[in-house]
Amino acid sequence: NAGVMQNPRHLVRRRGQEARLRCSPMKGHSHVYWYRQLPEEGLKFMVYLQKENIIDESGMPKERFSAEFPKEGPSILRIQQVVRGDSAAYFCASSPQEPGLYGYTFGSGTRLTVV
Amino acid sequence: DQQVKQNSPSLSVQEGRISILNCDYTNSMFDYFLWYKKYPAEGPTFLISISSIKDKNEDGRFTVFLNKSAKHLSLHIVPSQPGDSAVYFCAANDPTGANSKLTFGKGITLSVRP
């Protein structure tokens, strides 16, 4: 029973390139959340998705960032034209329902470095 | 505007002693509070939680206390062990609005000295 799978674990991009981060939720989990952890900061909510729907994207930067969770396949967080300030750890989490008392299950994260 | 605050960035305790990690919040609508533990290069893992209608929840060496009037919660670990050394995040569930989600604090780095 695999947990939340994120890949790649580490991603290096040059400024201006695109970064694609993938997340496969736990089996049976239909709720996917993306969080970002900047250096010396906590976990900041970015977006909440269910299959084929963006439910809450209130934490997403207005430009360059997008997310999807297609009917088939993993959830994708896409960052276009990356800048140094995008360097962070990006965590995906999933749950079978809204978090409540049991929260989410997190993946191991993707560490993005922009050079 | 940070709704969940962990004001102490770090804590060091001796093995076998009690660790007390504190968390304050501002949103009185939060209905569940959770603690996550995170090791370097890994994702956060769920540790323990408490409903806002309770004031205490215990699970083995871990106990969470909630003081709603003070908007304060704490995680007690006793006895502390070296393997408890990690970053601990306090989180709260906001059920208002269209969809609930967890809001996290900045985390506290706990070091347990052998």
PDB file of C-alpha atoms in Angstrom:
ATOM      1  CA  ASN A   1       0.000   0.000   0.000  1.00  0.00           C
ATOM      2  CA  ALA A   2       2.147   2.814  -1.337  1.00  0.00           C
ATOM      3  CA  GLY A   3       1.971   6.216   0.271  1.00  0.00           C
ATOM      4  CA  VAL A   4       1.851   9.541  -1.520  1.00  0.00           C
ATOM      5  CA  MET A   5       4.435   9.400  -4.291  1.00  0.00           C
ATOM      6  CA  GLN A   6       6.179  12.531  -5.470  1.00  0.00           C
ATOM      7  CA  ASN A   7       8.703  12.807  -8.234  1.00  0.00           C
ATOM      8  CA  PRO A   8      11.263  13.879  -8.871  1.00  0.00           C
ATOM      9  CA  ARG A   9      12.767  14.129  -5.376  1.00  0.00           C
ATOM     10  CA  HIS A  10      15.205  16.773  -6.554  1.00  0.00           C
ATOM     11  CA  LEU A  11      14.845  19.094  -9.516  1.00  0.00           C
ATOM     12  CA  VAL A  12      17.335  21.678 -10.737  1.00  0.00           C
ATOM     13  CA  ARG A  13      16.207  24.263 -13.253  1.00  0.00           C
ATOM     14  CA  ARG A  14      17.839  27.318 -14.749  1.00  0.00           C
ATOM     15  CA  ARG A  15      16.059  30.626 -14.507  1.00  0.00           C
ATOM     16  CA  GLY A  16      13.390  30.885 -17.191  1.00  0.00           C
ATOM     17  CA  GLN A  17      12.834  27.150 -17.568  1.00  0.00           C
ATOM     18  CA  GLU A  18       9.702  25.249 -16.641  1.00  0.00           C
ATOM     19  CA  ALA A  19       9.397  22.944 -13.642  1.00  0.00           C
ATOM     20  CA  ARG A  20       6.901  20.084 -13.492  1.00  0.00           C
ATOM     21  CA  LEU A  21       6.276  18.366 -10.163  1.00  0.00           C
ATOM     22  CA  ARG A  22       4.236  15.178  -9.999  1.00  0.00           C
ATOM     23  CA  CYS A  23       2.161  13.679  -7.240  1.00  0.00           C
ATOM     24  CA  SER A  24       0.310  10.373  -7.099  1.00  0.00           C
ATOM     25  CA  PRO A  25      -2.048  10.285  -4.110  1.00  0.00           C
ATOM     26  CA  MET A  26      -2.611   7.285  -1.894  1.00  0.00           C
ATOM     27  CA  LYS A  27      -4.996   4.706  -3.280  1.00  0.00           C
ATOM     28  CA  GLY A  28      -8.553   5.698  -2.486  1.00  0.00           C
ATOM     29  CA  HIS A  29      -7.676   9.330  -1.819  1.00  0.00           C
ATOM     30  CA  SER A  30      -9.480  11.805  -4.033  1.00  0.00           C
ATOM     31  CA  HIS A  31      -8.348  15.041  -2.335  1.00  0.00           C
ATOM     32  CA  VAL A  32      -4.931  16.431  -3.252  1.00  0.00           C
ATOM     33  CA  TYR A  33      -3.218  19.425  -1.656  1.00  0.00           C
ATOM     34  CA  TRP A  34       0.029  21.179  -2.587  1.00  0.00           C
ATOM     35  CA  TYR A  35       2.137  23.055  -0.024  1.00  0.00           C
ATOM     36  CA  ARG A  36       5.400  24.944  -0.351  1.00  0.00           C
ATOM     37  CA  GLN A  37       8.088  25.275   2.297  1.00  0.00           C
ATOM     38  CA  LEU A  38      10.487  28.143   1.747  1.00  0.00           C
ATOM     39  CA  PRO A  39      13.747  28.221   3.726  1.00  0.00           C
ATOM     40  CA  GLU A  40      13.113  29.145   7.386  1.00  0.00           C
ATOM     41  CA  GLU A  41       9.367  29.137   6.769  1.00  0.00           C
ATOM     42  CA  GLY A  42       6.489  26.839   7.562  1.00  0.00           C
ATOM     43  CA  LEU A  43       4.266  24.972   5.148  1.00  0.00           C
ATOM     44  CA  LYS A  44       2.245  27.350   3.026  1.00  0.00           C
ATOM     45  CA  PHE A  45      -0.944  26.147   1.348  1.00  0.00           C
ATOM     46  CA  MET A  46      -0.986  26.554  -2.410  1.00  0.00           C
ATOM     47  CA  VAL A  47      -3.875  24.636  -3.971  1.00  0.00           C
ATOM     48  CA  TYR A  48      -6.498  21.968  -3.281  1.00  0.00           C
ATOM     49  CA  LEU A  49      -7.740  19.738  -6.092  1.00  0.00           C
ATOM     50  CA  GLN A  50     -10.071  16.860  -6.681  1.00  0.00           C
ATOM     51  CA  LYS A  51     -10.224  14.855  -9.890  1.00  0.00           C
ATOM     52  CA  GLU A  52     -10.499  17.280 -12.825  1.00  0.00           C
ATOM     53  CA  ASN A  53     -11.382  20.174 -10.513  1.00  0.00           C
ATOM     54  CA  ILE A  54      -9.477  22.955  -8.764  1.00  0.00           C
ATOM     55  CA  ILE A  55     -11.336  23.436  -5.488  1.00  0.00           C
ATOM     56  CA  ASP A  56      -9.253  26.152  -3.832  1.00  0.00           C
ATOM     57  CA  GLU A  57      -6.275  27.926  -5.379  1.00  0.00           C
ATOM     58  CA  SER A  58      -6.173  30.828  -2.955  1.00  0.00           C
ATOM     59  CA  GLY A  59      -2.518  30.150  -2.087  1.00  0.00           C
ATOM     60  CA  MET A  60      -1.223  30.003  -5.652  1.00  0.00           C
ATOM     61  CA  PRO A  61       0.839  32.911  -6.975  1.00  0.00           C
ATOM     62  CA  LYS A  62      -1.173  34.727  -9.601  1.00  0.00           C
ATOM     63  CA  GLU A  63       1.307  34.197 -12.393  1.00  0.00           C
ATOM     64  CA  ARG A  64       3.489  31.335 -13.649  1.00  0.00           C
ATOM     65  CA  PHE A  65       1.984  28.684 -11.343  1.00  0.00           C
ATOM     66  CA  SER A  66      -0.714  26.208 -12.315  1.00  0.00           C
ATOM     67  CA  ALA A  67      -1.968  22.861 -11.081  1.00  0.00           C
ATOM     68  CA  GLU A  68      -4.087  20.058 -12.397  1.00  0.00           C
ATOM     69  CA  PHE A  69      -5.379  16.668 -11.311  1.00  0.00           C
ATOM     70  CA  PRO A  70      -6.598  14.906 -14.444  1.00  0.00           C
ATOM     71  CA  LYS A  71      -9.020  12.027 -14.572  1.00  0.00           C
ATOM     72  CA  GLU A  72      -6.140   9.686 -15.272  1.00  0.00           C
ATOM     73  CA  GLY A  73      -2.624  10.097 -13.954  1.00  0.00           C
ATOM     74  CA  PRO A  74      -0.921  12.106 -11.245  1.00  0.00           C
ATOM     75  CA  SER A  75      -1.516  15.641 -10.097  1.00  0.00           C
ATOM     76  CA  ILE A  76       0.914  18.112 -11.692  1.00  0.00           C
ATOM     77  CA  LEU A  77       2.188  21.399 -10.264  1.00  0.00           C
ATOM     78  CA  ARG A  78       3.696  23.450 -13.077  1.00  0.00           C
ATOM     79  CA  ILE A  79       5.902  26.480 -12.625  1.00  0.00           C
ATOM     80  CA  GLN A  80       6.705  28.405 -15.778  1.00  0.00           C
ATOM     81  CA  GLN A  81       9.699  30.691 -16.216  1.00  0.00           C
ATOM     82  CA  VAL A  82      11.158  29.793 -12.831  1.00  0.00           C
ATOM     83  CA  VAL A  83      13.022  32.412 -10.781  1.00  0.00           C
ATOM     84  CA  ARG A  84      15.447  31.989  -7.861  1.00  0.00           C
ATOM     85  CA  GLY A  85      12.659  32.750  -5.385  1.00  0.00           C
ATOM     86  CA  ASP A  86      10.826  29.590  -6.482  1.00  0.00           C
ATOM     87  CA  SER A  87      13.558  27.467  -4.882  1.00  0.00           C
ATOM     88  CA  ALA A  88      11.777  25.574  -2.130  1.00  0.00           C
ATOM     89  CA  ALA A  89      10.492  22.184  -1.047  1.00  0.00           C
ATOM     90  CA  TYR A  90       7.101  21.391  -2.556  1.00  0.00           C
ATOM     91  CA  PHE A  91       4.959  18.867  -0.715  1.00  0.00           C
ATOM     92  CA  CYS A  92       1.895  17.105  -1.954  1.00  0.00           C
ATOM     93  CA  ALA A  93      -0.635  15.597   0.439  1.00  0.00           C
ATOM     94  CA  SER A  94      -3.747  13.518  -0.035  1.00  0.00           C
ATOM     95  CA  SER A  95      -6.771  12.486   1.979  1.00  0.00           C
ATOM     96  CA  PRO A  96      -9.944  10.466   1.403  1.00  0.00           C
ATOM     97  CA  GLN A  97     -12.071  13.397   2.577  1.00  0.00           C
ATOM     98  CA  GLU A  98     -11.571  16.897   3.912  1.00  0.00           C
ATOM     99  CA  PRO A  99      -8.865  16.833   6.594  1.00  0.00           C
ATOM    100  CA  GLY A 100     -10.681  17.101   9.915  1.00  0.00           C
ATOM    101  CA  LEU A 101      -9.239  15.119  12.802  1.00  0.00           C
ATOM    102  CA  TYR A 102      -6.977  12.894  10.715  1.00  0.00           C
ATOM    103  CA  GLY A 103      -5.326  15.460   8.496  1.00  0.00           C
ATOM    104  CA  TYR A 104      -3.533  14.482   5.341  1.00  0.00           C
ATOM    105  CA  THR A 105      -0.804  12.067   4.327  1.00  0.00           C
ATOM    106  CA  PHE A 106       2.193  13.866   2.872  1.00  0.00           C
ATOM    107  CA  GLY A 107       4.653  12.743   0.255  1.00  0.00           C
ATOM    108  CA  SER A 108       8.412  13.126   0.680  1.00  0.00           C
ATOM    109  CA  GLY A 109       8.464  16.317  -1.339  1.00  0.00           C
ATOM    110  CA  THR A 110      10.265  17.690  -4.391  1.00  0.00           C
ATOM    111  CA  ARG A 111      13.171  19.993  -3.699  1.00  0.00           C
ATOM    112  CA  LEU A 112      13.373  22.556  -6.482  1.00  0.00           C
ATOM    113  CA  THR A 113      16.569  24.494  -6.942  1.00  0.00           C
ATOM    114  CA  VAL A 114      16.672  27.315  -9.455  1.00  0.00           C
ATOM    115  CA  VAL A 115      20.172  28.272 -10.602  1.00  0.00           C
TER     116      VAL A 115
ATOM    117  CA  ASP B   1      -1.391  37.397   8.695  1.00  0.00           C
ATOM    118  CA  GLN B   2      -0.252  34.238  10.440  1.00  0.00           C
ATOM    119  CA  GLN B   3      -3.181  32.412  12.013  1.00  0.00           C
ATOM    120  CA  VAL B   4      -1.075  29.643  13.569  1.00  0.00           C
ATOM    121  CA  LYS B   5       2.017  30.753  15.453  1.00  0.00           C
ATOM    122  CA  GLN B   6       4.895  28.779  16.842  1.00  0.00           C
ATOM    123  CA  ASN B   7       6.956  31.519  18.411  1.00  0.00           C
ATOM    124  CA  SER B   8       9.881  29.468  19.635  1.00  0.00           C
ATOM    125  CA  PRO B   9      11.968  28.259  16.704  1.00  0.00           C
ATOM    126  CA  SER B  10      13.859  25.645  18.681  1.00  0.00           C
ATOM    127  CA  LEU B  11      13.906  23.625  21.894  1.00  0.00           C
ATOM    128  CA  SER B  12      16.604  21.449  23.422  1.00  0.00           C
ATOM    129  CA  VAL B  13      15.880  18.933  26.180  1.00  0.00           C
ATOM    130  CA  GLN B  14      17.689  16.110  27.919  1.00  0.00           C
ATOM    131  CA  GLU B  15      16.738  12.537  27.107  1.00  0.00           C
ATOM    132  CA  GLY B  16      14.145  11.246  29.552  1.00  0.00           C
ATOM    133  CA  ARG B  17      12.829  14.705  30.411  1.00  0.00           C
ATOM    134  CA  ILE B  18       9.607  16.307  29.219  1.00  0.00           C
ATOM    135  CA  SER B  19       9.419  18.301  25.978  1.00  0.00           C
ATOM    136  CA  ILE B  20       6.728  20.970  25.781  1.00  0.00           C
ATOM    137  CA  LEU B  21       6.051  22.492  22.383  1.00  0.00           C
ATOM    138  CA  ASN B  22       3.713  25.460  22.231  1.00  0.00           C
ATOM    139  CA  CYS B  23       1.372  26.815  19.582  1.00  0.00           C
ATOM    140  CA  ASP B  24      -0.955  29.808  19.485  1.00  0.00           C
ATOM    141  CA  TYR B  25      -3.725  30.576  17.045  1.00  0.00           C
ATOM    142  CA  THR B  26      -5.939  33.528  16.209  1.00  0.00           C
ATOM    143  CA  ASN B  27      -8.921  32.027  14.360  1.00  0.00           C
ATOM    144  CA  SER B  28     -11.635  30.947  16.806  1.00  0.00           C
ATOM    145  CA  MET B  29     -13.358  28.979  14.030  1.00  0.00           C
ATOM    146  CA  PHE B  30     -10.654  26.296  13.875  1.00  0.00           C
ATOM    147  CA  ASP B  31     -12.284  22.981  14.771  1.00  0.00           C
ATOM    148  CA  TYR B  32      -9.378  20.514  14.794  1.00  0.00           C
ATOM    149  CA  PHE B  33      -5.753  20.926  15.739  1.00  0.00           C
ATOM    150  CA  LEU B  34      -3.001  18.598  14.621  1.00  0.00           C
ATOM    151  CA  TRP B  35       0.700  18.051  15.215  1.00  0.00           C
ATOM    152  CA  TYR B  36       3.005  16.803  12.503  1.00  0.00           C
ATOM    153  CA  LYS B  37       6.589  15.650  12.851  1.00  0.00           C
ATOM    154  CA  LYS B  38       9.156  16.120  10.115  1.00  0.00           C
ATOM    155  CA  TYR B  39      12.616  14.655   9.674  1.00  0.00           C
ATOM    156  CA  PRO B  40      15.100  16.227   7.231  1.00  0.00           C
ATOM    157  CA  ALA B  41      14.501  15.318   3.582  1.00  0.00           C
ATOM    158  CA  GLU B  42      11.187  13.652   4.418  1.00  0.00           C
ATOM    159  CA  GLY B  43       7.576  14.767   4.328  1.00  0.00           C
ATOM    160  CA  PRO B  44       5.660  15.653   7.492  1.00  0.00           C
ATOM    161  CA  THR B  45       3.982  12.739   9.253  1.00  0.00           C
ATOM    162  CA  PHE B  46       0.851  12.964  11.367  1.00  0.00           C
ATOM    163  CA  LEU B  47       1.473  12.611  15.086  1.00  0.00           C
ATOM    164  CA  ILE B  48      -1.617  13.451  17.116  1.00  0.00           C
ATOM    165  CA  SER B  49      -4.705  15.658  16.933  1.00  0.00           C
ATOM    166  CA  ILE B  50      -7.449  17.099  19.071  1.00  0.00           C
ATOM    167  CA  SER B  51     -10.977  18.309  18.457  1.00  0.00           C
ATOM    168  CA  SER B  52     -11.871  21.805  19.606  1.00  0.00           C
ATOM    169  CA  ILE B  53     -14.507  20.315  21.918  1.00  0.00           C
ATOM    170  CA  LYS B  54     -11.836  18.508  23.930  1.00  0.00           C
ATOM    171  CA  ASP B  55      -9.092  19.861  26.155  1.00  0.00           C
ATOM    172  CA  LYS B  56      -6.755  16.883  26.176  1.00  0.00           C
ATOM    173  CA  ASN B  57      -5.831  13.936  23.994  1.00  0.00           C
ATOM    174  CA  GLU B  58      -3.221  11.360  24.884  1.00  0.00           C
ATOM    175  CA  ASP B  59      -1.455   8.753  22.762  1.00  0.00           C
ATOM    176  CA  GLY B  60       1.402   6.929  24.423  1.00  0.00           C
ATOM    177  CA  ARG B  61       4.216   9.367  25.181  1.00  0.00           C
ATOM    178  CA  PHE B  62       2.402  12.209  23.394  1.00  0.00           C
ATOM    179  CA  THR B  63      -0.297  14.413  24.902  1.00  0.00           C
ATOM    180  CA  VAL B  64      -1.877  17.479  23.363  1.00  0.00           C
ATOM    181  CA  PHE B  65      -3.571  20.076  25.549  1.00  0.00           C
ATOM    182  CA  LEU B  66      -5.974  22.687  24.216  1.00  0.00           C
ATOM    183  CA  ASN B  67      -6.898  25.927  25.999  1.00  0.00           C
ATOM    184  CA  LYS B  68      -9.587  27.514  23.838  1.00  0.00           C
ATOM    185  CA  SER B  69     -10.010  30.624  25.936  1.00  0.00           C
ATOM    186  CA  ALA B  70      -6.304  31.399  25.517  1.00  0.00           C
ATOM    187  CA  LYS B  71      -6.239  30.124  21.906  1.00  0.00           C
ATOM    188  CA  HIS B  72      -3.263  28.019  22.877  1.00  0.00           C
ATOM    189  CA  LEU B  73      -2.281  24.404  22.507  1.00  0.00           C
ATOM    190  CA  SER B  74       0.759  22.444  23.533  1.00  0.00           C
ATOM    191  CA  LEU B  75       2.320  19.095  22.765  1.00  0.00           C
ATOM    192  CA  HIS B  76       3.941  17.225  25.636  1.00  0.00           C
ATOM    193  CA  ILE B  77       6.394  14.422  24.972  1.00  0.00           C
ATOM    194  CA  VAL B  78       7.405  12.382  27.986  1.00  0.00           C
ATOM    195  CA  PRO B  79       9.858  10.835  28.299  1.00  0.00           C
ATOM    196  CA  SER B  80      11.723  12.460  25.426  1.00  0.00           C
ATOM    197  CA  GLN B  81      13.948  10.224  23.318  1.00  0.00           C
ATOM    198  CA  PRO B  82      16.759  11.080  20.863  1.00  0.00           C
ATOM    199  CA  GLY B  83      14.601   9.759  18.023  1.00  0.00           C
ATOM    200  CA  ASP B  84      12.106  12.517  18.786  1.00  0.00           C
ATOM    201  CA  SER B  85      14.599  15.066  17.444  1.00  0.00           C
ATOM    202  CA  ALA B  86      12.778  16.601  14.474  1.00  0.00           C
ATOM    203  CA  VAL B  87      10.777  19.642  13.388  1.00  0.00           C
ATOM    204  CA  TYR B  88       7.263  19.741  14.834  1.00  0.00           C
ATOM    205  CA  PHE B  89       4.499  21.607  13.036  1.00  0.00           C
ATOM    206  CA  CYS B  90       1.281  22.708  14.623  1.00  0.00           C
ATOM    207  CA  ALA B  91      -1.677  22.786  12.210  1.00  0.00           C
ATOM    208  CA  ALA B  92      -5.313  23.792  12.423  1.00  0.00           C
ATOM    209  CA  ASN B  93      -8.318  22.929  10.306  1.00  0.00           C
ATOM    210  CA  ASP B  94     -10.470  25.808   9.124  1.00  0.00           C
ATOM    211  CA  PRO B  95     -13.953  24.495   8.272  1.00  0.00           C
ATOM    212  CA  THR B  96     -15.304  27.852   7.141  1.00  0.00           C
ATOM    213  CA  GLY B  97     -15.529  28.951   3.574  1.00  0.00           C
ATOM    214  CA  ALA B  98     -16.116  26.586   0.726  1.00  0.00           C
ATOM    215  CA  ASN B  99     -13.518  24.014   1.658  1.00  0.00           C
ATOM    216  CA  SER B 100     -11.566  23.124   4.716  1.00  0.00           C
ATOM    217  CA  LYS B 101      -7.797  22.880   4.670  1.00  0.00           C
ATOM    218  CA  LEU B 102      -4.959  22.849   7.159  1.00  0.00           C
ATOM    219  CA  THR B 103      -3.046  25.979   8.142  1.00  0.00           C
ATOM    220  CA  PHE B 104       0.448  25.329   9.508  1.00  0.00           C
ATOM    221  CA  GLY B 105       2.781  27.162  11.827  1.00  0.00           C
ATOM    222  CA  LYS B 106       6.477  27.691  11.064  1.00  0.00           C
ATOM    223  CA  GLY B 107       7.575  24.712  13.096  1.00  0.00           C
ATOM    224  CA  ILE B 108       9.761  24.098  16.152  1.00  0.00           C
ATOM    225  CA  THR B 109      13.039  22.208  15.924  1.00  0.00           C
ATOM    226  CA  LEU B 110      13.297  19.821  18.872  1.00  0.00           C
ATOM    227  CA  SER B 111      16.696  18.434  19.841  1.00  0.00           C
ATOM    228  CA  VAL B 112      16.807  15.683  22.442  1.00  0.00           C
ATOM    229  CA  ARG B 113      20.284  15.287  23.966  1.00  0.00           C
ATOM    230  CA  PRO B 114      21.383  11.784  24.938  1.00  0.00           C
TER     231      PRO B 114
END
